[in-house]
Amino acid sequence: MSPSAITPEPTFTVTRMKKLPNEKHNFGAVVTGVDLNNISDADVQHLSEAIWIHKVVVVKGQKDLLPAKHWELVTRFDPDAPQVHSHGNLKAFNKTGGLLAKNREVIGIPGAENVRLIGKGFQGEDHYGIKNMTITKPLSHDWHAEELPQEEFEAGNTRFQRWHIDAPLYNRDPAWFTTLRCIKRPTAPEVNIRWEDGSGLSMKSEPGLTAFFSNVQTYELMTEEERKMADHSWVEYAPHPYMWMGDCKGNSNGLGVANQGKEKKLEDLGDFDWNNVKRYPMIWVNPITQERAFQVHGICARKLFVRSSPTEEPKVIEDVTEIRALLKTIQERVLKPEYILIPALDEGDIVMWANYQLFHTAIDYPESYGPRTMHQANIGSSIPPVGPNSIPSVA
């Protein structure tokens, strides 16, 4: 739902998440007192505004949310958007999803196929019509170039899987928001998340949760010269980007791609339309708060166009090693425990976040801890990301 002046007052309550004195993340809120099966248009608009403002919102007490109503809510957030999941229908996703569809089965909830089942282990005898489903897929950190030894994983050590935004980056625009409802998850024992990038950093978490950091804070940590550059520069993503980088491996801290030369040649991607290739500004402006986020999805970036003013001829960077080095120096500043939020979820809670402002990642845990069941849904936006300065379209 397009941001605008909102009346009357919301019927629900929004409370900022508490944080410890050593924590520096500045986002997150909890919503109580709303039934998402029966939410008014005014409250949908209020909830949309809350997500834009707080970036991550946990809506409590939605155990009875029907999958069809879950999807309906997503479409009501952006009624002018194409009425399909941002990554397309299941057939299209499995064909061109590349890394995202690799080695795993993506399941749509019967009767609400745009709501996707995400989980681990046995999903029950009858989960909304899905019978005796056991989700088996490789460990989420097996994507890393240097794999975590199995015995260390079984002992409760894990990693951030892959920091990303939910964005097709080809043909459709990124979702404004992603919604993830917790049906079931283990709550203990804790896992120990290790960076394993030479920093020695680690942090604890309950299992089965999602981690976030704010790219508004990334922007705030940049120098004045870097912000000037980012305000005027843009990114060109690869055609079918997750196929293009589908054979690549990630860094151990979950941020970015290891330089192994495994990107596919464009001629090996099959048919694609240059009109569907996406160029986005490096900086995405929040339509409500006007905050600026350094929102560059580096794993799929094929070209950077770098300049520091509207009149400057951009420097075109096509070497992916150089692209990743530039992004690494900026993005890793915020990749520290004090900037990372891992909101707790009770069964029935639904977490919603602003894709235009954050990166997020799954955190895997040993199968012995128990099954995890989540419902995920988002919709490709009707309005693409807007930067502080205009950029040219793909030639």
mmCIF file of C-alpha atoms in Angstrom:
data_model
loop_
_atom_site.group_PDB
_atom_site.id
_atom_site.type_symbol
_atom_site.label_atom_id
_atom_site.label_comp_id
_atom_site.label_asym_id
_atom_site.label_seq_id
_atom_site.Cartn_x
_atom_site.Cartn_y
_atom_site.Cartn_z
ATOM 1 C CA MET A 1 0.000 0.000 0.000
ATOM 2 C CA SER A 2 1.566 3.257 -1.089
ATOM 3 C CA PRO A 3 2.901 5.319 1.836
ATOM 4 C CA SER A 4 0.754 8.351 2.544
ATOM 5 C CA ALA A 5 -0.768 10.389 5.327
ATOM 6 C CA ILE A 6 -2.694 7.969 7.501
ATOM 7 C CA THR A 7 -5.901 8.347 9.505
ATOM 8 C CA PRO A 8 -7.505 7.240 11.744
ATOM 9 C CA GLU A 9 -5.190 5.986 14.484
ATOM 10 C CA PRO A 10 -4.212 2.278 14.351
ATOM 11 C CA THR A 11 -6.157 -0.145 16.495
ATOM 12 C CA PHE A 12 -2.967 -2.053 17.362
ATOM 13 C CA THR A 13 0.065 -1.167 19.473
ATOM 14 C CA VAL A 14 3.622 -0.725 18.199
ATOM 15 C CA THR A 15 6.451 -1.020 20.745
ATOM 16 C CA ARG A 16 10.122 -0.596 19.964
ATOM 17 C CA MET A 17 12.230 -3.676 20.667
ATOM 18 C CA LYS A 18 14.430 -3.428 23.738
ATOM 19 C CA LYS A 19 18.167 -3.679 23.302
ATOM 20 C CA LEU A 20 21.145 -4.175 25.576
ATOM 21 C CA PRO A 21 23.584 -1.328 26.354
ATOM 22 C CA ASN A 22 26.276 -2.809 24.091
ATOM 23 C CA GLU A 23 23.941 -3.181 21.096
ATOM 24 C CA LYS A 24 24.107 -0.538 18.367
ATOM 25 C CA HIS A 25 21.344 -1.658 16.002
ATOM 26 C CA ASN A 26 18.615 0.982 15.922
ATOM 27 C CA PHE A 27 15.617 -0.779 14.381
ATOM 28 C CA GLY A 28 12.922 -3.311 15.265
ATOM 29 C CA ALA A 29 9.449 -3.181 16.817
ATOM 30 C CA VAL A 30 6.743 -5.492 18.160
ATOM 31 C CA VAL A 31 3.079 -5.220 17.134
ATOM 32 C CA THR A 32 0.298 -6.485 19.408
ATOM 33 C CA GLY A 33 -3.482 -6.319 19.342
ATOM 34 C CA VAL A 34 -4.219 -7.189 15.711
ATOM 35 C CA ASP A 35 -5.814 -10.188 13.979
ATOM 36 C CA LEU A 36 -4.336 -10.453 10.494
ATOM 37 C CA ASN A 37 -7.257 -12.623 9.384
ATOM 38 C CA ASN A 38 -9.510 -9.598 9.915
ATOM 39 C CA ILE A 39 -7.493 -6.427 9.430
ATOM 40 C CA SER A 40 -9.016 -3.225 8.086
ATOM 41 C CA ASP A 41 -7.623 -1.289 5.149
ATOM 42 C CA ALA A 42 -6.629 1.524 7.517
ATOM 43 C CA ASP A 43 -4.679 -0.869 9.738
ATOM 44 C CA VAL A 44 -2.985 -2.462 6.713
ATOM 45 C CA GLN A 45 -1.755 0.997 5.838
ATOM 46 C CA HIS A 46 -0.644 1.629 9.424
ATOM 47 C CA LEU A 47 1.182 -1.703 9.485
ATOM 48 C CA SER A 48 2.896 -0.849 6.195
ATOM 49 C CA GLU A 49 4.076 2.434 7.666
ATOM 50 C CA ALA A 50 5.324 0.666 10.792
ATOM 51 C CA ILE A 51 7.469 -1.670 8.659
ATOM 52 C CA TRP A 52 8.959 1.245 6.713
ATOM 53 C CA ILE A 53 9.737 3.104 9.944
ATOM 54 C CA HIS A 54 10.975 0.242 12.147
ATOM 55 C CA LYS A 55 12.376 -1.929 9.314
ATOM 56 C CA VAL A 56 11.671 -5.169 11.223
ATOM 57 C CA VAL A 57 8.285 -5.751 12.857
ATOM 58 C CA VAL A 58 7.217 -8.870 14.781
ATOM 59 C CA VAL A 59 3.431 -9.219 14.811
ATOM 60 C CA LYS A 60 2.509 -11.347 17.792
ATOM 61 C CA GLY A 61 -0.190 -13.973 18.157
ATOM 62 C CA GLN A 62 -1.020 -15.083 14.594
ATOM 63 C CA LYS A 63 -1.345 -18.854 15.187
ATOM 64 C CA ASP A 64 -4.706 -18.909 13.400
ATOM 65 C CA LEU A 65 -3.625 -16.946 10.334
ATOM 66 C CA LEU A 66 -4.910 -18.715 7.232
ATOM 67 C CA PRO A 67 -2.405 -19.044 4.366
ATOM 68 C CA ALA A 68 -4.918 -17.452 1.976
ATOM 69 C CA LYS A 69 -5.257 -14.494 4.353
ATOM 70 C CA HIS A 70 -1.469 -14.303 4.662
ATOM 71 C CA TRP A 71 -1.173 -13.912 0.893
ATOM 72 C CA GLU A 72 -4.103 -11.508 0.788
ATOM 73 C CA LEU A 73 -2.334 -9.282 3.315
ATOM 74 C CA VAL A 74 0.820 -9.261 1.184
ATOM 75 C CA THR A 75 -1.177 -8.148 -1.874
ATOM 76 C CA ARG A 76 -2.943 -5.460 0.161
ATOM 77 C CA PHE A 77 0.420 -3.943 1.073
ATOM 78 C CA ASP A 78 1.008 -3.288 -2.647
ATOM 79 C CA PRO A 79 -2.247 -3.776 -4.601
ATOM 80 C CA ASP A 80 -0.777 -2.387 -7.851
ATOM 81 C CA ALA A 81 1.961 -5.045 -7.920
ATOM 82 C CA PRO A 82 1.781 -8.187 -10.104
ATOM 83 C CA GLN A 83 -0.202 -10.706 -8.069
ATOM 84 C CA VAL A 84 2.505 -13.354 -7.803
ATOM 85 C CA HIS A 85 5.441 -14.110 -5.495
ATOM 86 C CA SER A 86 8.418 -11.855 -6.282
ATOM 87 C CA HIS A 87 10.366 -14.865 -7.606
ATOM 88 C CA GLY A 88 7.461 -15.892 -9.827
ATOM 89 C CA ASN A 89 5.403 -19.068 -9.840
ATOM 90 C CA LEU A 90 6.985 -22.336 -8.799
ATOM 91 C CA LYS A 91 7.600 -23.526 -12.361
ATOM 92 C CA ALA A 92 9.472 -20.344 -13.296
ATOM 93 C CA PHE A 93 11.373 -20.293 -10.012
ATOM 94 C CA ASN A 94 12.578 -23.865 -10.373
ATOM 95 C CA LYS A 95 13.684 -23.130 -13.966
ATOM 96 C CA THR A 96 15.621 -19.896 -13.416
ATOM 97 C CA GLY A 97 16.089 -19.777 -9.626
ATOM 98 C CA GLY A 98 19.678 -20.959 -9.876
ATOM 99 C CA LEU A 99 21.327 -20.786 -6.465
ATOM 100 C CA LEU A 100 17.992 -20.147 -4.734
ATOM 101 C CA ALA A 101 16.363 -23.292 -6.117
ATOM 102 C CA LYS A 102 19.489 -25.438 -6.189
ATOM 103 C CA ASN A 103 19.355 -28.711 -4.246
ATOM 104 C CA ARG A 104 16.064 -27.945 -2.540
ATOM 105 C CA GLU A 105 12.407 -28.357 -3.225
ATOM 106 C CA VAL A 106 10.306 -25.216 -2.974
ATOM 107 C CA ILE A 107 6.767 -25.966 -1.812
ATOM 108 C CA GLY A 108 3.695 -23.780 -2.173
ATOM 109 C CA ILE A 109 0.906 -24.107 0.388
ATOM 110 C CA PRO A 110 -2.109 -25.742 -1.344
ATOM 111 C CA GLY A 111 -4.723 -23.106 -2.138
ATOM 112 C CA ALA A 112 -2.206 -20.326 -1.455
ATOM 113 C CA GLU A 113 0.773 -21.344 -3.594
ATOM 114 C CA ASN A 114 2.431 -17.939 -3.315
ATOM 115 C CA VAL A 115 2.915 -18.672 0.380
ATOM 116 C CA ARG A 116 6.038 -20.828 0.462
ATOM 117 C CA LEU A 117 6.851 -23.522 2.992
ATOM 118 C CA ILE A 118 10.343 -23.028 4.408
ATOM 119 C CA GLY A 119 11.656 -25.359 7.033
ATOM 120 C CA LYS A 120 13.668 -28.314 8.172
ATOM 121 C CA GLY A 121 12.750 -31.845 9.108
ATOM 122 C CA PHE A 122 9.327 -33.463 9.397
ATOM 123 C CA GLN A 123 6.483 -31.030 8.729
ATOM 124 C CA GLY A 124 3.678 -33.183 10.135
ATOM 125 C CA GLU A 125 1.190 -35.718 8.887
ATOM 126 C CA ASP A 126 -0.958 -33.054 7.257
ATOM 127 C CA HIS A 127 0.378 -29.506 6.989
ATOM 128 C CA TYR A 128 -2.370 -27.516 5.248
ATOM 129 C CA GLY A 129 -2.781 -30.402 2.808
ATOM 130 C CA ILE A 130 0.916 -31.263 2.496
ATOM 131 C CA LYS A 131 1.085 -34.889 3.629
ATOM 132 C CA ASN A 132 3.984 -36.399 5.608
ATOM 133 C CA MET A 133 6.524 -33.959 4.202
ATOM 134 C CA THR A 134 10.120 -34.109 5.421
ATOM 135 C CA ILE A 135 12.289 -31.246 4.220
ATOM 136 C CA THR A 136 15.773 -32.455 3.550
ATOM 137 C CA LYS A 137 18.332 -30.159 1.992
ATOM 138 C CA PRO A 138 22.047 -29.586 2.366
ATOM 139 C CA LEU A 139 23.188 -27.703 5.443
ATOM 140 C CA SER A 140 22.680 -24.020 4.794
ATOM 141 C CA HIS A 141 26.368 -23.280 5.312
ATOM 142 C CA ASP A 142 27.418 -25.812 2.654
ATOM 143 C CA TRP A 143 27.303 -22.895 0.196
ATOM 144 C CA HIS A 144 30.454 -21.479 1.781
ATOM 145 C CA ALA A 145 33.767 -21.939 -0.029
ATOM 146 C CA GLU A 146 35.312 -23.207 3.202
ATOM 147 C CA GLU A 147 32.795 -25.596 4.715
ATOM 148 C CA LEU A 148 32.130 -25.871 8.422
ATOM 149 C CA PRO A 149 33.221 -29.333 9.622
ATOM 150 C CA GLN A 150 30.218 -31.515 10.391
ATOM 151 C CA GLU A 151 31.405 -32.387 13.897
ATOM 152 C CA GLU A 152 31.679 -28.707 14.802
ATOM 153 C CA PHE A 153 28.197 -28.070 13.431
ATOM 154 C CA GLU A 154 26.743 -30.956 15.440
ATOM 155 C CA ALA A 155 28.369 -29.427 18.530
ATOM 156 C CA GLY A 156 26.245 -26.289 18.014
ATOM 157 C CA ASN A 157 28.594 -24.099 15.979
ATOM 158 C CA THR A 158 27.115 -22.466 12.901
ATOM 159 C CA ARG A 159 27.416 -19.491 10.558
ATOM 160 C CA PHE A 160 25.318 -16.853 8.876
ATOM 161 C CA GLN A 161 24.205 -18.613 5.711
ATOM 162 C CA ARG A 162 23.925 -15.852 3.082
ATOM 163 C CA TRP A 163 23.299 -12.153 3.708
ATOM 164 C CA HIS A 164 20.845 -10.987 1.056
ATOM 165 C CA ILE A 165 17.706 -9.134 0.105
ATOM 166 C CA ASP A 166 14.639 -10.909 -1.270
ATOM 167 C CA ALA A 167 14.887 -9.722 -4.830
ATOM 168 C CA PRO A 168 14.692 -11.430 -8.235
ATOM 169 C CA LEU A 169 16.913 -8.677 -9.728
ATOM 170 C CA TYR A 170 15.594 -9.601 -13.174
ATOM 171 C CA ASN A 171 12.197 -8.924 -14.775
ATOM 172 C CA ARG A 172 10.448 -8.123 -11.451
ATOM 173 C CA ASP A 173 11.362 -5.520 -8.846
ATOM 174 C CA PRO A 174 12.245 -6.410 -5.258
ATOM 175 C CA ALA A 175 9.487 -6.813 -2.716
ATOM 176 C CA TRP A 176 8.955 -3.872 -0.425
ATOM 177 C CA PHE A 177 8.407 -6.289 2.443
ATOM 178 C CA THR A 178 8.930 -9.965 3.200
ATOM 179 C CA THR A 179 6.650 -11.763 5.651
ATOM 180 C CA LEU A 180 7.675 -14.929 7.524
ATOM 181 C CA ARG A 181 5.296 -16.703 9.911
ATOM 182 C CA CYS A 182 6.705 -19.034 12.528
ATOM 183 C CA ILE A 183 4.637 -22.208 12.740
ATOM 184 C CA LYS A 184 7.176 -24.302 14.627
ATOM 185 C CA ARG A 185 10.821 -24.074 15.619
ATOM 186 C CA PRO A 186 13.156 -25.396 18.330
ATOM 187 C CA THR A 187 14.094 -22.863 20.995
ATOM 188 C CA ALA A 188 17.094 -24.612 22.587
ATOM 189 C CA PRO A 189 19.942 -25.184 22.881
ATOM 190 C CA GLU A 190 21.535 -22.004 21.590
ATOM 191 C CA VAL A 191 23.815 -22.033 18.573
ATOM 192 C CA ASN A 192 27.162 -20.273 18.422
ATOM 193 C CA ILE A 193 27.434 -18.204 15.229
ATOM 194 C CA ARG A 194 31.026 -17.809 14.082
ATOM 195 C CA TRP A 195 32.313 -15.313 11.495
ATOM 196 C CA GLU A 196 35.430 -17.359 10.626
ATOM 197 C CA ASP A 197 36.807 -14.520 8.504
ATOM 198 C CA GLY A 198 39.857 -13.772 10.658
ATOM 199 C CA SER A 199 37.963 -11.345 12.903
ATOM 200 C CA GLY A 200 37.397 -13.835 15.728
ATOM 201 C CA LEU A 201 33.824 -12.573 16.066
ATOM 202 C CA SER A 202 30.928 -14.730 17.237
ATOM 203 C CA MET A 203 27.501 -14.390 18.843
ATOM 204 C CA LYS A 204 24.841 -16.630 20.366
ATOM 205 C CA SER A 205 21.288 -17.174 19.157
ATOM 206 C CA GLU A 206 18.293 -19.389 19.658
ATOM 207 C CA PRO A 207 17.983 -21.841 16.746
ATOM 208 C CA GLY A 208 15.727 -21.351 13.739
ATOM 209 C CA LEU A 209 15.728 -17.552 13.634
ATOM 210 C CA THR A 210 16.599 -14.879 11.053
ATOM 211 C CA ALA A 211 19.334 -12.263 11.488
ATOM 212 C CA PHE A 212 19.213 -8.692 10.165
ATOM 213 C CA PHE A 213 21.434 -5.670 9.788
ATOM 214 C CA SER A 214 20.439 -2.214 8.580
ATOM 215 C CA ASN A 215 21.966 -0.761 5.429
ATOM 216 C CA VAL A 216 20.848 2.640 6.673
ATOM 217 C CA GLN A 217 23.481 2.116 9.353
ATOM 218 C CA THR A 218 25.881 0.918 6.651
ATOM 219 C CA TYR A 219 25.354 4.270 4.928
ATOM 220 C CA GLU A 220 25.878 6.125 8.201
ATOM 221 C CA LEU A 221 29.213 4.340 8.709
ATOM 222 C CA MET A 222 30.498 5.460 5.297
ATOM 223 C CA THR A 223 32.787 8.455 4.889
ATOM 224 C CA GLU A 224 31.446 11.662 3.358
ATOM 225 C CA GLU A 225 33.374 10.882 0.169
ATOM 226 C CA GLU A 226 31.947 7.352 0.006
ATOM 227 C CA ARG A 227 28.396 8.608 0.532
ATOM 228 C CA LYS A 228 28.830 11.163 -2.241
ATOM 229 C CA MET A 229 29.998 8.381 -4.552
ATOM 230 C CA ALA A 230 27.163 6.029 -3.565
ATOM 231 C CA ASP A 231 24.507 8.748 -3.901
ATOM 232 C CA HIS A 232 25.362 9.140 -7.610
ATOM 233 C CA SER A 233 26.330 5.571 -8.624
ATOM 234 C CA TRP A 234 24.404 2.519 -9.743
ATOM 235 C CA VAL A 235 24.586 -1.245 -10.203
ATOM 236 C CA GLU A 236 23.760 -3.459 -13.153
ATOM 237 C CA TYR A 237 22.774 -6.979 -12.162
ATOM 238 C CA ALA A 238 23.371 -10.048 -14.291
ATOM 239 C CA PRO A 239 20.588 -11.525 -16.431
ATOM 240 C CA HIS A 240 19.028 -14.426 -14.518
ATOM 241 C CA PRO A 241 21.438 -13.462 -11.727
ATOM 242 C CA TYR A 242 21.033 -16.552 -9.546
ATOM 243 C CA MET A 243 21.772 -18.774 -12.538
ATOM 244 C CA TRP A 244 24.742 -16.573 -13.465
ATOM 245 C CA MET A 245 26.314 -17.076 -10.037
ATOM 246 C CA GLY A 246 24.724 -20.454 -9.287
ATOM 247 C CA ASP A 247 28.055 -22.296 -9.174
ATOM 248 C CA CYS A 248 29.755 -19.713 -6.977
ATOM 249 C CA LYS A 249 30.571 -20.201 -3.310
ATOM 250 C CA GLY A 250 30.165 -17.722 -0.486
ATOM 251 C CA ASN A 251 32.411 -16.260 2.171
ATOM 252 C CA SER A 252 32.429 -17.828 5.627
ATOM 253 C CA ASN A 253 30.768 -14.806 7.271
ATOM 254 C CA GLY A 254 27.866 -15.122 4.801
ATOM 255 C CA LEU A 255 28.553 -11.776 3.129
ATOM 256 C CA GLY A 256 29.547 -11.822 -0.521
ATOM 257 C CA VAL A 257 31.020 -14.332 -2.932
ATOM 258 C CA ALA A 258 34.442 -15.963 -2.945
ATOM 259 C CA ASN A 259 36.458 -15.135 -6.049
ATOM 260 C CA GLN A 260 36.743 -18.484 -7.810
ATOM 261 C CA GLY A 261 35.842 -17.521 -11.373
ATOM 262 C CA LYS A 262 32.712 -19.690 -11.401
ATOM 263 C CA GLU A 263 30.300 -17.119 -12.828
ATOM 264 C CA LYS A 264 28.582 -18.353 -15.984
ATOM 265 C CA LYS A 265 29.078 -16.714 -19.351
ATOM 266 C CA LEU A 266 26.046 -14.809 -20.577
ATOM 267 C CA GLU A 267 25.702 -17.116 -23.565
ATOM 268 C CA ASP A 268 25.312 -20.032 -21.162
ATOM 269 C CA LEU A 269 22.280 -18.506 -19.400
ATOM 270 C CA GLY A 270 19.781 -19.372 -22.114
ATOM 271 C CA ASP A 271 17.241 -16.869 -23.349
ATOM 272 C CA PHE A 272 17.009 -13.513 -21.623
ATOM 273 C CA ASP A 273 15.758 -10.053 -22.505
ATOM 274 C CA TRP A 274 18.034 -7.059 -21.935
ATOM 275 C CA ASN A 275 14.892 -5.043 -21.223
ATOM 276 C CA ASN A 276 14.402 -7.184 -18.102
ATOM 277 C CA VAL A 277 17.956 -6.706 -16.810
ATOM 278 C CA LYS A 278 17.887 -4.519 -13.718
ATOM 279 C CA ARG A 279 19.842 -1.397 -12.955
ATOM 280 C CA TYR A 280 19.319 0.061 -9.500
ATOM 281 C CA PRO A 281 20.886 2.953 -7.617
ATOM 282 C CA MET A 282 23.383 2.031 -4.937
ATOM 283 C CA ILE A 283 21.294 4.030 -2.474
ATOM 284 C CA TRP A 284 17.611 3.243 -1.892
ATOM 285 C CA VAL A 285 15.572 5.968 -0.235
ATOM 286 C CA ASN A 286 12.926 5.034 2.330
ATOM 287 C CA PRO A 287 9.639 6.602 1.073
ATOM 288 C CA ILE A 288 8.416 7.328 4.608
ATOM 289 C CA THR A 289 11.521 8.381 6.556
ATOM 290 C CA GLN A 290 13.705 9.471 3.601
ATOM 291 C CA GLU A 291 16.577 7.492 5.142
ATOM 292 C CA ARG A 292 19.228 6.305 2.703
ATOM 293 C CA ALA A 293 20.337 2.655 2.586
ATOM 294 C CA PHE A 294 23.436 1.319 0.823
ATOM 295 C CA GLN A 295 21.500 -1.491 -0.833
ATOM 296 C CA VAL A 296 23.825 -3.333 -3.208
ATOM 297 C CA HIS A 297 23.317 -7.085 -3.579
ATOM 298 C CA GLY A 298 26.928 -7.909 -4.301
ATOM 299 C CA ILE A 299 26.546 -11.614 -5.073
ATOM 300 C CA CYS A 300 24.609 -10.739 -8.253
ATOM 301 C CA ALA A 301 26.313 -7.479 -9.278
ATOM 302 C CA ARG A 302 27.873 -7.714 -12.760
ATOM 303 C CA LYS A 303 28.747 -4.052 -13.319
ATOM 304 C CA LEU A 304 29.183 -0.941 -11.201
ATOM 305 C CA PHE A 305 28.833 2.573 -12.607
ATOM 306 C CA VAL A 306 30.742 4.807 -10.212
ATOM 307 C CA ARG A 307 30.642 8.582 -10.111
ATOM 308 C CA SER A 308 30.443 11.334 -7.486
ATOM 309 C CA SER A 309 28.238 13.914 -9.229
ATOM 310 C CA PRO A 310 25.389 13.970 -11.752
ATOM 311 C CA THR A 311 27.637 15.437 -14.454
ATOM 312 C CA GLU A 312 30.663 13.159 -13.984
ATOM 313 C CA GLU A 313 31.247 10.422 -16.554
ATOM 314 C CA PRO A 314 30.899 7.166 -14.586
ATOM 315 C CA LYS A 315 33.759 4.721 -14.206
ATOM 316 C CA VAL A 316 32.450 1.311 -15.294
ATOM 317 C CA ILE A 317 33.731 -1.595 -13.199
ATOM 318 C CA GLU A 318 33.152 -4.994 -14.823
ATOM 319 C CA ASP A 319 35.768 -7.064 -12.972
ATOM 320 C CA VAL A 320 33.743 -8.922 -10.329
ATOM 321 C CA THR A 321 36.833 -9.217 -8.115
ATOM 322 C CA GLU A 322 37.144 -5.420 -8.078
ATOM 323 C CA ILE A 323 33.384 -5.026 -7.530
ATOM 324 C CA ARG A 324 33.472 -7.345 -4.512
ATOM 325 C CA ALA A 325 36.543 -5.677 -3.048
ATOM 326 C CA LEU A 326 34.861 -2.263 -3.200
ATOM 327 C CA LEU A 327 31.681 -3.552 -1.585
ATOM 328 C CA LYS A 328 33.519 -5.545 1.082
ATOM 329 C CA THR A 329 35.275 -2.477 2.489
ATOM 330 C CA ILE A 330 31.913 -0.756 2.966
ATOM 331 C CA GLN A 331 29.531 -3.564 3.898
ATOM 332 C CA GLU A 332 31.683 -5.405 6.434
ATOM 333 C CA ARG A 333 31.758 -2.368 8.754
ATOM 334 C CA VAL A 334 28.222 -3.130 9.908
ATOM 335 C CA LEU A 335 28.795 -6.892 10.065
ATOM 336 C CA LYS A 336 29.503 -6.914 13.795
ATOM 337 C CA PRO A 337 27.483 -8.443 16.639
ATOM 338 C CA GLU A 338 26.423 -5.078 18.032
ATOM 339 C CA TYR A 339 24.732 -4.099 14.755
ATOM 340 C CA ILE A 340 22.952 -7.413 14.175
ATOM 341 C CA LEU A 341 19.372 -7.983 15.330
ATOM 342 C CA ILE A 342 18.064 -11.542 15.714
ATOM 343 C CA PRO A 343 14.456 -11.075 16.883
ATOM 344 C CA ALA A 344 12.915 -13.881 18.906
ATOM 345 C CA LEU A 345 9.796 -15.518 17.485
ATOM 346 C CA ASP A 346 7.169 -17.494 19.358
ATOM 347 C CA GLU A 347 5.111 -20.005 17.426
ATOM 348 C CA GLY A 348 2.392 -18.021 15.660
ATOM 349 C CA ASP A 349 4.399 -14.804 15.393
ATOM 350 C CA ILE A 350 5.022 -13.318 11.967
ATOM 351 C CA VAL A 351 8.092 -11.203 11.247
ATOM 352 C CA MET A 352 7.893 -8.603 8.490
ATOM 353 C CA TRP A 353 10.805 -6.582 7.193
ATOM 354 C CA ALA A 354 11.674 -3.825 4.741
ATOM 355 C CA ASN A 355 13.712 -5.331 1.896
ATOM 356 C CA TYR A 356 14.655 -1.845 0.725
ATOM 357 C CA GLN A 357 16.536 -1.133 3.969
ATOM 358 C CA LEU A 358 18.029 -4.379 5.308
ATOM 359 C CA PHE A 359 20.070 -7.484 4.641
ATOM 360 C CA HIS A 360 18.975 -10.724 6.295
ATOM 361 C CA THR A 361 20.125 -14.312 6.559
ATOM 362 C CA ALA A 362 19.042 -17.707 7.807
ATOM 363 C CA ILE A 363 21.012 -19.368 10.616
ATOM 364 C CA ASP A 364 21.186 -23.137 10.385
ATOM 365 C CA TYR A 365 21.176 -25.503 13.360
ATOM 366 C CA PRO A 366 21.738 -29.259 13.892
ATOM 367 C CA GLU A 367 18.829 -31.453 12.835
ATOM 368 C CA SER A 368 18.792 -33.063 16.281
ATOM 369 C CA TYR A 369 17.374 -29.835 17.729
ATOM 370 C CA GLY A 370 14.016 -30.496 16.053
ATOM 371 C CA PRO A 371 11.893 -29.437 13.063
ATOM 372 C CA ARG A 372 11.312 -25.906 11.807
ATOM 373 C CA THR A 373 8.232 -24.803 9.875
ATOM 374 C CA MET A 374 7.797 -21.311 8.413
ATOM 375 C CA HIS A 375 5.486 -19.703 5.862
ATOM 376 C CA GLN A 376 7.136 -17.052 3.674
ATOM 377 C CA ALA A 377 5.465 -14.658 1.242
ATOM 378 C CA ASN A 378 6.324 -11.467 -0.589
ATOM 379 C CA ILE A 379 5.339 -9.753 -3.804
ATOM 380 C CA GLY A 380 7.459 -7.934 -6.375
ATOM 381 C CA SER A 381 6.842 -4.238 -5.883
ATOM 382 C CA SER A 382 4.829 -1.980 -8.149
ATOM 383 C CA ILE A 383 7.422 0.788 -7.766
ATOM 384 C CA PRO A 384 11.156 0.034 -8.061
ATOM 385 C CA PRO A 385 13.779 1.367 -5.655
ATOM 386 C CA VAL A 386 14.345 5.101 -5.932
ATOM 387 C CA GLY A 387 17.696 6.732 -5.266
ATOM 388 C CA PRO A 388 18.619 10.288 -4.371
ATOM 389 C CA ASN A 389 19.618 10.880 -8.008
ATOM 390 C CA SER A 390 18.253 9.512 -11.288
ATOM 391 C CA ILE A 391 20.158 6.833 -13.186
ATOM 392 C CA PRO A 392 19.999 5.753 -16.835
ATOM 393 C CA SER A 393 18.160 2.609 -17.853
ATOM 394 C CA VAL A 394 19.871 -0.394 -19.424
ATOM 395 C CA ALA A 395 20.895 0.423 -23.005
#
